[in-house]
Amino acid sequence: MYLCTQNLKEMKIEQQIMAAAQAAVKALYGQDVPEKMVQTQKTRSEFEGNLTLVVFPFVKMARKSPEQTGQELGEYLVANCDAISKFNVVKGFLNLSISDEAWLNLLADIDKDDHYGEKTADESSPLVMIEYSSPNTNKPLHLGHVRNNLLGWSLAQIMEANGNKVVKTNIVNDRGIHICKSMLAWLKWGNGETPESSGKKGDHLIGDYYVAFDKHYREEIKELVAQGMDEEQAKQEAPLIKEAHEMLVKWEQNDPEVRALWEKMNSWVYAGFDETYQKMGVKFDKIYYESQTYLKGKAKVEEGLAKGLFERHDDNSVWADLTNEGLDQKLLLRSDGTSVYMTQDIGTAEMRFQDYPIDKMIYVVGNEQNYHFQVLSILLDRLGFKWGKELVHFSYGMVELPNGKMKSREGTVVDADDLMELMVEDAYKTSMELGKFDDMTEEERREIARVVGMGALKYFILKVDARKNMLFNPEESIDFNGNTGPFIQYTYARIRSILRKAACITSTTSLTITTSLSEKEVELIQKMSEYGAAVEQAGKDYSPSGIANYCYELTKVFNQFYHDYSILNEPDEQKKTVRLMLAKNVAKILKNGMALLGIEVPERM
């Protein structure tokens, strides 16, 4: 039995099986086979076994039927690998039952590693930069920003868990005509109002003035149309829009009064944003501002023009010809020399590349910008950014709420702060109704309501494939049963309660465990062992939903086990120790997995 016993505790079960299978083919058929030929998969539930070896690749070597080949391989593996206790053959599939000793060794390995299944970056690890949030400073964050921020933050945690160095960035859209609209409205109707004097968050205050501008602007348009002017002309000739454009020109010319007002009002907004980000549980390593990047972009375009990468038209505008890539021509600088969004993104890329040795760039932006990032990738590659051609646009769909739910101050979008407040309050009310708060202080109740409410919001959004549009229903998200955040959080809290009641938990690494394992216990160890593969796949697919679904599946498997087997009342001390270790490590993996989603888990509920 030398083949598997020498490294039994150093190799994962799948690795042991693959190495043993390669040795079996060599011994039985005289053929060296590469690892990629050895295909294993989880045994289907209707068959006995834990792992299935696909026999078909070896049939020609054996010169026998799939069933005979499987029988020979199975006999060899049982005789030569301690990890395999028995086998059965179903057509061309060899179903292998793993020994209890191997499962217990795997449980010990899981227990030894506080971050089992996750990788740690080192100096040679690639640097991944992830951009998310991208707010405008003329209004507060809304429901769309919630999905964006949650996806961006979770993706950053997943990429780190895959052994990457990660830099989380934000690009703030702090310049342009929309900003001037809020500024002008505040000057006209604000009467010196501030966040302090009004009691409003700064971003909400500025958003109110953006709405006020739009209201008065529409009234002016309506009046001009009533006087006989064409509607499109009225939109251009309305006094308010003209004043806003004049303010934008002054801003571009660094007018001290306009710039001072801009800085003051933006500071109010940033304070409001920071409060929202803190509630949401997201942070950034570096924040860039469009007001600082747009000139860099213009300079980079001019540089590309000089190198013949772009072309200037007769009206002095600058364009990129993308027809060779199957696209059209893309405007980079208007005839008056002003920049467009594409130019600003190029400038931001230039600044980031100067700040960090980026290996991969991921933009978390809605799917309405798919074409924009297709073009940006080509342009950055032309301009010499090593990651330009392979930049990742993490494209996601829209998120909406059912009709009649939570209309914002504008009456059109859902405010992020309002949504988070509603979630926490709903969590509080639901927990009170279910009697989960009976033995807690009010302070404990409020903290757990915050954790559960935010967990419900985050999980409900992140469990959905990001590429799909989704409908977010707050009532469905706060459910202590089913595929929800509170269901997983409650299971974690239940396990922590069990562990607190246990007099002591002895590590399996310090015991010689000889007890047999039940089918449910084996299933639980096997599901825990799949965490690393789930993390790896989520990193490859840029898919937080993969982690959410794994956590849900692990929770279900644990609850099925817990339903059938006692832990604290188990009279056999070895069985009790194993079950406590199972519970302890399920809780650990759930905590780590939920953390990849930015979700906290409470110690009690």
Coordinates of C-alpha atoms in Angstrom, one line a residue:
M1 CA 0.0 0.0 0.0
Y2 CA 3.0 2.3 -0.4
L3 CA 1.5 4.3 -3.2
C4 CA -1.0 6.3 -1.2
T5 CA 0.2 5.9 2.4
Q6 CA 3.5 7.7 2.0
N7 CA 1.7 11.0 1.3
L8 CA -1.7 10.3 2.7
K9 CA -1.8 13.4 4.8
E10 CA 0.0 15.7 2.3
M11 CA -2.2 15.1 -0.7
K12 CA -5.8 15.9 -1.3
I13 CA -8.1 12.9 -1.9
E14 CA -8.6 13.8 -5.5
Q15 CA -4.8 14.0 -6.0
Q16 CA -4.3 10.7 -4.3
I17 CA -6.9 9.1 -6.6
M18 CA -5.4 10.6 -9.7
A19 CA -1.9 9.5 -8.8
A20 CA -3.1 6.0 -7.9
A21 CA -5.0 5.8 -11.2
Q22 CA -1.9 6.7 -13.2
A23 CA 0.0 4.0 -11.4
A24 CA -2.7 1.5 -12.0
V25 CA -2.7 2.1 -15.8
K26 CA 1.1 1.8 -15.8
A27 CA 1.0 -1.4 -13.8
L28 CA -1.9 -3.1 -15.6
Y29 CA -1.4 -1.9 -19.2
G30 CA 2.2 -0.7 -19.4
Q31 CA 1.1 2.8 -20.4
D32 CA 2.2 6.2 -18.9
V33 CA -0.8 8.5 -19.0
P34 CA -0.8 12.3 -18.3
E35 CA -2.8 13.6 -15.4
K36 CA -5.3 15.3 -17.7
M37 CA -6.4 11.9 -19.0
V38 CA -7.5 11.0 -15.5
Q39 CA -11.0 12.4 -15.1
T40 CA -12.7 12.3 -11.8
Q41 CA -16.1 13.7 -10.7
K42 CA -18.4 13.6 -7.7
T43 CA -20.4 10.3 -7.8
R44 CA -24.0 10.8 -8.8
S45 CA -26.4 10.5 -5.8
E46 CA -28.2 7.4 -7.2
F47 CA -24.9 5.3 -7.1
E48 CA -22.8 4.2 -4.2
G49 CA -19.5 6.0 -3.9
N50 CA -17.9 9.4 -3.4
L51 CA -15.7 9.9 -6.5
T52 CA -16.1 8.5 -9.9
L53 CA -13.2 7.7 -12.3
V54 CA -14.1 7.8 -16.0
V55 CA -12.8 4.6 -17.5
F56 CA -13.3 5.2 -21.3
P57 CA -9.9 6.9 -21.9
F58 CA -8.2 3.6 -20.9
V59 CA -10.3 1.1 -22.7
K60 CA -8.1 0.9 -25.8
M61 CA -5.0 0.4 -23.7
A62 CA -6.7 -2.4 -21.8
R63 CA -8.2 -4.0 -25.0
K64 CA -11.2 -4.9 -22.9
S65 CA -14.8 -3.7 -22.4
P66 CA -15.4 -0.6 -20.3
E67 CA -16.9 -2.9 -17.5
Q68 CA -13.9 -5.2 -17.5
T69 CA -11.4 -2.3 -17.5
G70 CA -13.2 -0.7 -14.7
Q71 CA -13.2 -3.9 -12.7
E72 CA -9.5 -4.3 -13.1
L73 CA -8.7 -0.7 -12.2
G74 CA -11.0 -0.9 -9.2
E75 CA -9.4 -4.1 -7.8
Y76 CA -5.9 -2.6 -8.2
L77 CA -6.9 0.7 -6.5
V78 CA -8.5 -1.0 -3.5
A79 CA -5.4 -3.2 -3.1
N80 CA -2.9 -0.4 -3.5
C81 CA -4.4 2.8 -2.1
D82 CA -5.5 3.2 1.5
A83 CA -7.8 6.1 0.5
I84 CA -10.1 3.7 -1.3
S85 CA -12.2 1.2 0.6
K86 CA -14.4 -0.3 -2.1
F87 CA -15.7 0.2 -5.6
N88 CA -18.4 -0.6 -8.1
V89 CA -18.6 -0.3 -11.9
V90 CA -21.5 1.2 -13.8
K91 CA -20.8 0.8 -17.6
G92 CA -17.7 3.0 -18.2
F93 CA -17.7 4.6 -14.8
L94 CA -15.7 3.4 -11.8
N95 CA -17.4 4.6 -8.6
L96 CA -14.9 4.7 -5.7
S97 CA -15.8 4.8 -2.0
I98 CA -13.2 6.7 0.1
S99 CA -12.1 5.2 3.4
D100 CA -13.1 6.8 6.7
E101 CA -9.4 7.3 7.5
A102 CA -9.0 9.4 4.4
W103 CA -12.0 11.5 5.2
L104 CA -10.9 12.0 8.8
N105 CA -7.4 13.1 7.6
L106 CA -9.0 15.5 5.3
L107 CA -11.1 16.9 8.1
A108 CA -7.9 17.4 10.1
D109 CA -6.4 19.3 7.2
I110 CA -9.4 21.6 6.9
D111 CA -9.3 22.2 10.7
K112 CA -5.6 23.2 10.7
D113 CA -6.0 26.0 8.1
D114 CA -8.0 29.0 9.3
H115 CA -8.5 30.0 5.6
Y116 CA -8.8 26.5 4.1
G117 CA -9.4 26.7 0.3
E118 CA -8.1 30.3 0.0
K119 CA -4.7 31.4 -1.3
T120 CA -2.4 34.2 -0.1
A121 CA -0.7 36.7 -2.3
D122 CA 3.1 37.1 -2.3
E123 CA 5.5 39.5 -3.9
S124 CA 5.3 37.6 -7.2
S125 CA 1.5 37.6 -7.3
P126 CA -0.2 39.6 -10.2
L127 CA -1.7 42.9 -9.3
V128 CA -5.4 43.2 -10.2
M129 CA -7.0 46.7 -10.1
I130 CA -10.8 46.7 -9.7
E131 CA -12.8 49.9 -10.4
Y132 CA -16.3 50.2 -9.0
S133 CA -18.9 52.7 -7.7
S134 CA -18.2 55.6 -10.1
P135 CA -20.8 58.1 -8.6
N136 CA -21.7 61.5 -9.8
T137 CA -21.4 64.4 -7.3
N138 CA -24.8 65.8 -8.2
K139 CA -26.9 63.1 -6.4
P140 CA -26.8 60.4 -3.8
L141 CA -26.0 56.8 -4.4
H142 CA -29.0 54.7 -5.7
L143 CA -30.0 51.1 -6.0
G144 CA -27.9 50.7 -9.2
H145 CA -24.9 51.8 -7.2
V146 CA -25.7 49.3 -4.5
R147 CA -25.4 46.4 -6.9
N148 CA -22.3 47.9 -8.4
N149 CA -20.5 48.4 -5.1
L150 CA -21.5 45.0 -3.7
L151 CA -20.3 43.3 -6.8
G152 CA -17.0 45.3 -6.9
W153 CA -16.2 44.7 -3.2
S154 CA -17.0 41.0 -3.4
L155 CA -15.0 40.5 -6.6
A156 CA -12.0 42.2 -4.9
Q157 CA -12.3 39.7 -1.9
I158 CA -12.6 36.8 -4.3
M159 CA -9.6 37.8 -6.4
E160 CA -7.5 38.2 -3.2
A161 CA -8.7 34.7 -2.0
N162 CA -7.3 33.4 -5.3
G163 CA -3.8 34.7 -4.5
N164 CA -3.8 38.1 -6.3
K165 CA -2.8 41.4 -5.0
V166 CA -5.8 43.7 -5.4
V167 CA -6.2 47.5 -5.5
K168 CA -9.8 48.8 -5.2
T169 CA -10.4 52.1 -7.0
N170 CA -13.2 54.5 -7.6
I171 CA -13.5 57.2 -10.3
V172 CA -15.7 60.1 -9.2
N173 CA -17.5 62.0 -11.9
D174 CA -17.1 65.4 -10.3
R175 CA -17.2 67.7 -13.3
G176 CA -19.5 68.6 -16.2
I177 CA -22.8 70.3 -16.8
H178 CA -24.7 68.1 -14.4
I179 CA -22.5 69.3 -11.5
C180 CA -23.1 72.9 -12.6
K181 CA -26.8 72.4 -12.5
S182 CA -26.8 71.6 -8.8
M183 CA -24.4 74.5 -8.1
L184 CA -26.5 77.0 -9.9
A185 CA -29.7 75.8 -8.2
W186 CA -28.1 76.2 -4.8
L187 CA -27.0 79.7 -5.6
K188 CA -30.5 80.7 -6.8
W189 CA -32.6 79.0 -4.2
G190 CA -30.4 77.7 -1.4
N191 CA -30.3 80.7 0.8
G192 CA -27.0 79.5 2.2
E193 CA -28.4 76.1 3.3
T194 CA -25.8 73.5 4.4
P195 CA -25.9 69.9 5.6
E196 CA -25.6 71.2 9.2
S197 CA -28.4 73.8 8.9
S198 CA -30.7 71.4 7.1
G199 CA -29.9 68.2 9.0
K200 CA -29.5 66.4 5.6
K201 CA -26.6 64.3 4.4
G202 CA -24.6 66.4 2.0
D203 CA -25.2 64.1 -1.0
H204 CA -29.0 64.2 -0.4
L205 CA -28.9 68.0 -0.1
I206 CA -27.1 68.4 -3.4
G207 CA -29.4 65.9 -5.0
D208 CA -32.4 68.0 -4.0
Y209 CA -30.9 71.0 -5.8
Y210 CA -30.3 68.9 -8.9
V211 CA -34.0 68.0 -8.8
A212 CA -34.9 71.7 -8.2
F213 CA -32.9 72.7 -11.3
D214 CA -34.7 70.2 -13.4
K215 CA -38.1 71.4 -12.1
H216 CA -37.4 75.0 -12.9
Y217 CA -35.7 74.2 -16.2
R218 CA -38.8 72.2 -17.4
E219 CA -41.0 75.1 -16.4
E220 CA -38.9 77.5 -18.6
I221 CA -39.1 75.1 -21.5
K222 CA -42.8 74.8 -21.2
E223 CA -43.2 78.6 -21.1
L224 CA -41.0 79.1 -24.2
V225 CA -42.9 76.4 -26.1
A226 CA -46.1 78.2 -25.1
Q227 CA -44.7 81.3 -26.7
G228 CA -44.3 79.4 -30.0
M229 CA -40.7 78.1 -29.8
D230 CA -39.8 74.6 -30.9
E231 CA -39.2 72.3 -28.0
E232 CA -35.7 71.3 -29.0
Q233 CA -34.8 75.0 -29.4
A234 CA -36.5 75.8 -26.1
K235 CA -34.2 73.3 -24.4
Q236 CA -31.2 75.2 -25.8
E237 CA -32.5 78.7 -25.2
A238 CA -33.9 78.3 -21.7
P239 CA -32.1 80.8 -19.4
L240 CA -31.2 78.3 -16.8
I241 CA -29.4 75.9 -19.1
K242 CA -27.5 78.9 -20.6
E243 CA -26.4 80.0 -17.1
A244 CA -25.3 76.4 -16.3
H245 CA -23.2 76.3 -19.5
E246 CA -21.7 79.7 -18.6
M247 CA -20.8 78.3 -15.2
L248 CA -19.2 75.3 -16.8
V249 CA -17.0 77.5 -19.0
K250 CA -16.0 79.5 -15.9
W251 CA -15.1 76.2 -14.2
E252 CA -13.0 75.2 -17.2
Q253 CA -11.2 78.6 -17.0
N254 CA -10.5 78.1 -13.2
D255 CA -12.7 81.0 -12.1
P256 CA -11.9 81.3 -8.4
E257 CA -15.5 81.8 -7.2
V258 CA -16.9 79.0 -9.3
R259 CA -14.1 76.7 -8.2
A260 CA -14.6 77.6 -4.5
L261 CA -18.3 76.8 -4.7
W262 CA -17.6 73.6 -6.5
E263 CA -15.1 72.4 -3.9
K264 CA -17.4 73.3 -1.0
M265 CA -20.4 71.5 -2.4
N266 CA -18.4 68.5 -3.5
S267 CA -17.0 68.2 0.0
W268 CA -20.6 67.9 1.3
V269 CA -21.2 65.2 -1.2
Y270 CA -18.1 63.3 -0.3
A271 CA -18.9 63.3 3.4
G272 CA -22.4 61.9 2.5
F273 CA -20.8 59.2 0.2
D274 CA -18.4 58.2 2.9
E275 CA -21.3 57.6 5.3
T276 CA -23.1 55.5 2.7
Y277 CA -20.0 53.5 1.9
Q278 CA -19.4 52.8 5.6
K279 CA -23.0 51.5 6.0
M280 CA -22.6 49.4 2.9
G281 CA -19.2 48.0 4.2
V282 CA -17.1 48.9 1.1
K283 CA -13.8 50.8 0.9
F284 CA -11.3 52.0 -1.7
D285 CA -7.5 52.0 -1.8
K286 CA -7.4 54.9 -4.2
I287 CA -10.0 57.4 -5.4
Y288 CA -9.6 59.2 -8.7
Y289 CA -11.5 62.3 -9.8
E290 CA -12.6 63.0 -13.3
S291 CA -11.6 66.7 -12.8
Q292 CA -8.0 65.4 -12.5
T293 CA -8.0 62.9 -15.3
Y294 CA -9.7 64.6 -18.2
L295 CA -6.7 66.7 -19.1
K296 CA -4.4 63.7 -18.9
G297 CA -6.7 62.0 -21.3
K298 CA -6.5 64.9 -23.8
A299 CA -2.7 64.8 -23.6
K300 CA -2.7 61.1 -24.2
V301 CA -4.9 61.4 -27.2
E302 CA -2.7 64.2 -28.6
E303 CA 0.3 61.9 -28.1
G304 CA -1.5 59.2 -30.0
L305 CA -2.4 61.6 -32.8
A306 CA 1.3 62.6 -33.2
K307 CA 2.2 58.9 -33.5
G308 CA -0.4 58.4 -36.2
L309 CA -2.7 56.2 -34.0
F310 CA -5.6 58.6 -34.4
E311 CA -6.7 61.2 -37.0
R312 CA -7.8 64.8 -37.0
H313 CA -10.8 65.7 -39.2
D314 CA -11.3 69.0 -41.0
D315 CA -13.4 70.5 -38.1
N316 CA -10.4 69.9 -35.8
S317 CA -12.1 66.9 -34.0
V318 CA -9.9 63.8 -33.3
W319 CA -11.1 60.3 -34.1
A320 CA -10.0 56.7 -33.8
D321 CA -10.7 54.6 -36.9
L322 CA -11.8 51.1 -35.6
T323 CA -13.1 49.8 -38.9
N324 CA -10.3 47.2 -39.1
E325 CA -11.6 45.8 -35.8
G326 CA -15.1 45.5 -37.2
L327 CA -16.3 48.7 -35.4
D328 CA -16.9 52.3 -36.4
Q329 CA -15.0 55.5 -35.9
K330 CA -14.9 56.8 -32.3
L331 CA -14.8 60.5 -31.4
L332 CA -12.0 61.3 -28.9
L333 CA -11.9 65.1 -28.9
R334 CA -14.6 67.4 -30.0
S335 CA -13.9 70.2 -32.6
D336 CA -13.6 72.7 -29.7
G337 CA -11.0 70.5 -28.1
T338 CA -13.2 69.3 -25.2
S339 CA -13.0 65.7 -24.1
V340 CA -15.6 62.9 -24.1
Y341 CA -16.0 60.1 -21.6
M342 CA -13.7 57.8 -23.6
T343 CA -10.9 60.5 -23.4
Q344 CA -11.4 60.7 -19.6
D345 CA -11.1 56.9 -19.3
I346 CA -7.9 57.0 -21.2
G347 CA -6.6 59.7 -18.8
T348 CA -7.6 57.7 -15.8
A349 CA -5.9 54.7 -17.2
E350 CA -2.7 56.7 -17.7
M351 CA -2.8 57.9 -14.0
R352 CA -3.4 54.5 -12.7
F353 CA -0.6 52.9 -14.7
Q354 CA 1.7 55.5 -13.3
D355 CA 0.6 54.8 -9.8
Y356 CA 0.5 51.0 -9.9
P357 CA 2.2 48.1 -11.9
I358 CA -1.2 46.8 -13.1
D359 CA -1.3 43.3 -14.5
K360 CA -5.1 43.1 -15.0
M361 CA -7.7 45.9 -14.9
I362 CA -11.4 45.1 -14.1
Y363 CA -14.1 47.7 -14.6
V364 CA -17.4 47.0 -12.8
V365 CA -19.9 48.9 -14.9
G366 CA -23.4 48.1 -16.1
N367 CA -24.1 46.3 -19.4
E368 CA -25.3 49.4 -21.1
Q369 CA -21.6 50.3 -21.4
N370 CA -20.5 47.0 -23.2
Y371 CA -19.6 48.8 -26.4
H372 CA -17.7 51.6 -24.6
F373 CA -15.4 49.1 -23.0
Q374 CA -14.9 47.1 -26.1
V375 CA -13.6 50.3 -27.7
L376 CA -11.6 51.3 -24.7
S377 CA -9.8 48.0 -24.7
I378 CA -8.7 48.5 -28.3
L379 CA -7.6 52.1 -27.7
L380 CA -5.6 51.3 -24.5
D381 CA -3.8 48.5 -26.4
R382 CA -2.9 50.9 -29.2
L383 CA -1.6 53.4 -26.7
G384 CA 0.7 50.7 -25.2
F385 CA -0.9 49.7 -22.0
K386 CA 0.1 46.1 -21.4
W387 CA -3.2 45.2 -19.8
G388 CA -5.3 47.1 -22.3
K389 CA -6.1 44.3 -24.7
E390 CA -7.2 42.0 -21.9
L391 CA -9.0 44.5 -19.7
V392 CA -12.1 42.9 -18.1
H393 CA -15.5 44.7 -18.3
F394 CA -17.4 43.0 -15.4
S395 CA -20.7 43.8 -17.0
Y396 CA -23.9 43.4 -14.9
G397 CA -27.6 43.8 -15.5
M398 CA -30.1 46.3 -14.0
V399 CA -31.7 45.8 -10.6
E400 CA -35.2 47.0 -9.8
L401 CA -37.7 46.7 -7.1
P402 CA -41.4 45.7 -7.3
N403 CA -43.7 48.6 -8.3
G404 CA -44.8 50.7 -5.4
K405 CA -41.7 49.9 -3.3
M406 CA -39.6 52.8 -2.1
K407 CA -39.7 55.7 -4.4
S408 CA -36.8 58.1 -3.9
R409 CA -36.9 61.9 -3.5
E410 CA -36.8 62.2 -7.3
G411 CA -39.7 59.8 -7.6
T412 CA -37.8 57.7 -10.1
V413 CA -34.9 55.9 -8.5
V414 CA -34.4 54.1 -5.2
D415 CA -32.0 55.8 -2.7
A416 CA -29.3 53.6 -1.3
D417 CA -29.5 55.0 2.2
D418 CA -33.3 54.6 2.3
L419 CA -33.0 51.0 1.1
M420 CA -30.4 50.1 3.7
E421 CA -32.4 51.7 6.4
L422 CA -35.5 49.7 5.3
M423 CA -33.6 46.4 5.3
V424 CA -32.3 46.9 8.8
E425 CA -35.8 47.9 10.1
D426 CA -37.4 44.9 8.4
A427 CA -34.8 42.6 9.9
Y428 CA -35.6 44.1 13.3
K429 CA -39.3 43.6 13.0
T430 CA -39.1 40.1 11.5
S431 CA -36.7 39.0 14.3
M432 CA -39.0 40.4 17.0
E433 CA -42.0 38.7 15.5
L434 CA -40.2 35.3 15.4
G435 CA -39.0 35.7 19.0
K436 CA -35.3 35.7 18.2
F437 CA -34.6 38.8 20.3
D438 CA -36.4 37.7 23.5
D439 CA -33.3 37.4 25.7
M440 CA -31.3 40.3 24.2
T441 CA -30.6 43.9 25.2
E442 CA -31.9 46.6 22.9
E443 CA -28.3 47.3 21.8
E444 CA -27.8 43.7 20.9
R445 CA -31.0 43.7 18.9
R446 CA -30.1 46.7 16.9
E447 CA -26.6 45.4 16.1
I448 CA -28.0 42.0 15.0
A449 CA -30.7 43.7 13.0
R450 CA -28.0 45.6 11.2
V451 CA -26.0 42.5 10.4
V452 CA -29.0 40.5 9.3
G453 CA -30.6 43.3 7.3
M454 CA -27.4 44.1 5.4
G455 CA -26.7 40.4 5.0
A456 CA -30.1 39.9 3.5
L457 CA -29.6 42.8 1.0
K458 CA -26.1 41.8 0.0
Y459 CA -26.9 38.1 -0.4
F460 CA -30.1 38.6 -2.3
I461 CA -28.2 40.8 -4.8
L462 CA -25.0 38.7 -5.0
K463 CA -26.6 35.3 -5.4
V464 CA -27.9 36.2 -8.8
D465 CA -25.7 35.9 -11.9
A466 CA -24.4 39.4 -12.3
R467 CA -25.0 39.4 -16.0
K468 CA -28.7 39.1 -15.5
N469 CA -31.3 41.8 -14.7
M470 CA -32.9 41.2 -11.4
L471 CA -35.8 42.1 -9.3
F472 CA -34.9 42.8 -5.6
N473 CA -37.8 42.1 -3.2
P474 CA -36.9 43.2 0.4
E475 CA -39.6 41.0 1.9
E476 CA -38.3 37.9 0.2
S477 CA -34.7 38.6 1.1
I478 CA -35.4 38.6 4.9
D479 CA -36.5 35.0 5.3
F480 CA -34.9 32.6 7.8
N481 CA -35.6 29.7 5.4
G482 CA -34.6 29.2 1.8
N483 CA -31.8 30.6 -0.3
T484 CA -31.3 33.8 1.7
G485 CA -28.6 35.5 3.7
P486 CA -30.5 35.2 7.1
F487 CA -30.9 31.4 6.5
I488 CA -27.1 31.0 6.3
Q489 CA -26.5 33.5 9.1
Y490 CA -28.9 31.7 11.4
T491 CA -27.2 28.4 10.7
Y492 CA -23.8 29.9 11.6
A493 CA -25.2 31.4 14.8
R494 CA -26.8 28.0 15.7
I495 CA -23.4 26.3 15.2
R496 CA -21.7 28.9 17.4
S497 CA -24.3 28.2 20.1
I498 CA -23.5 24.5 20.0
L499 CA -19.8 25.1 20.3
R500 CA -20.3 27.5 23.2
K501 CA -22.3 24.7 25.0
A502 CA -19.6 22.1 24.3
A503 CA -17.4 21.7 27.4
C504 CA -14.4 21.5 25.2
I505 CA -13.5 20.9 21.6
T506 CA -10.6 18.5 21.0
S507 CA -8.8 18.8 17.7
T508 CA -8.8 15.6 15.6
T509 CA -5.1 16.2 15.0
S510 CA -4.4 15.3 18.6
L511 CA -6.5 12.2 18.7
T512 CA -6.4 8.8 17.0
I513 CA -9.9 8.6 15.6
T514 CA -11.1 5.1 14.8
T515 CA -14.8 5.7 14.6
S516 CA -16.8 5.0 11.5
L517 CA -18.5 7.9 9.7
S518 CA -22.1 8.1 8.6
E519 CA -23.0 8.9 5.0
K520 CA -24.2 12.4 6.1
E521 CA -20.8 13.1 7.8
V522 CA -18.9 12.0 4.8
E523 CA -21.1 14.2 2.6
L524 CA -20.4 17.2 4.9
I525 CA -16.6 16.7 4.8
Q526 CA -16.7 16.3 1.0
K527 CA -18.8 19.5 0.6
M528 CA -16.4 21.4 2.8
S529 CA -13.5 20.1 0.7
E530 CA -15.1 21.7 -2.4
Y531 CA -14.7 25.3 -1.0
G532 CA -11.3 25.8 -2.6
A533 CA -12.6 24.8 -6.0
A534 CA -15.6 27.1 -5.5
V535 CA -13.3 30.0 -4.7
E536 CA -11.1 29.2 -7.7
Q537 CA -14.0 29.0 -10.1
A538 CA -15.6 32.2 -8.8
G539 CA -12.2 33.9 -9.5
K540 CA -12.0 32.5 -13.1
D541 CA -15.7 33.4 -13.8
Y542 CA -15.7 36.8 -11.9
S543 CA -18.7 35.4 -10.2
P544 CA -19.7 36.3 -6.6
S545 CA -22.9 34.2 -7.2
G546 CA -20.7 31.1 -7.2
I547 CA -19.6 31.7 -3.6
A548 CA -23.2 32.6 -2.6
N549 CA -24.5 29.3 -4.0
Y550 CA -21.7 27.3 -2.4
C551 CA -22.5 28.8 1.0
Y552 CA -26.1 27.9 0.6
E553 CA -25.4 24.3 -0.5
L554 CA -23.0 23.8 2.5
T555 CA -25.6 25.2 4.8
K556 CA -28.3 22.8 3.5
V557 CA -25.9 19.8 3.9
F558 CA -25.1 20.8 7.4
N559 CA -28.8 21.2 8.4
Q560 CA -29.6 17.8 6.9
F561 CA -26.8 16.3 9.0
Y562 CA -27.9 18.2 12.1
H563 CA -31.5 17.1 11.7
D564 CA -30.4 13.4 11.7
Y565 CA -27.6 13.3 14.2
S566 CA -27.1 14.7 17.7
I567 CA -23.9 16.5 18.5
L568 CA -23.9 17.5 22.2
N569 CA -25.9 14.5 23.3
E570 CA -23.9 11.9 21.4
P571 CA -22.6 9.3 24.1
D572 CA -19.7 8.1 22.0
E573 CA -16.9 10.6 22.8
Q574 CA -15.1 10.0 19.5
K575 CA -18.2 10.5 17.5
K576 CA -19.0 13.6 19.5
T577 CA -15.5 15.0 18.9
V578 CA -15.8 14.4 15.1
R579 CA -19.2 16.0 15.0
L580 CA -18.0 19.1 16.9
M581 CA -15.1 19.3 14.5
L582 CA -17.5 19.1 11.6
A583 CA -19.7 21.9 13.1
K584 CA -16.7 24.1 13.9
N585 CA -15.3 23.9 10.4
V586 CA -18.6 24.4 8.7
A587 CA -18.9 27.6 10.7
K588 CA -15.4 28.6 9.7
I589 CA -16.0 28.1 6.0
L590 CA -19.4 29.8 6.1
K591 CA -17.8 32.8 7.9
N592 CA -15.0 33.0 5.3
G593 CA -17.3 32.4 2.4
M594 CA -19.8 35.0 3.5
A595 CA -16.9 37.4 4.1
L596 CA -16.0 37.1 0.4
L597 CA -19.5 38.5 -0.3
G598 CA -18.9 41.3 2.2
I599 CA -21.4 39.7 4.6
E600 CA -21.0 39.5 8.4
V601 CA -22.3 36.6 10.4
P602 CA -23.6 37.0 14.0
E603 CA -22.4 34.9 16.9
R604 CA -26.0 34.6 18.0
M605 CA -29.5 35.3 16.6

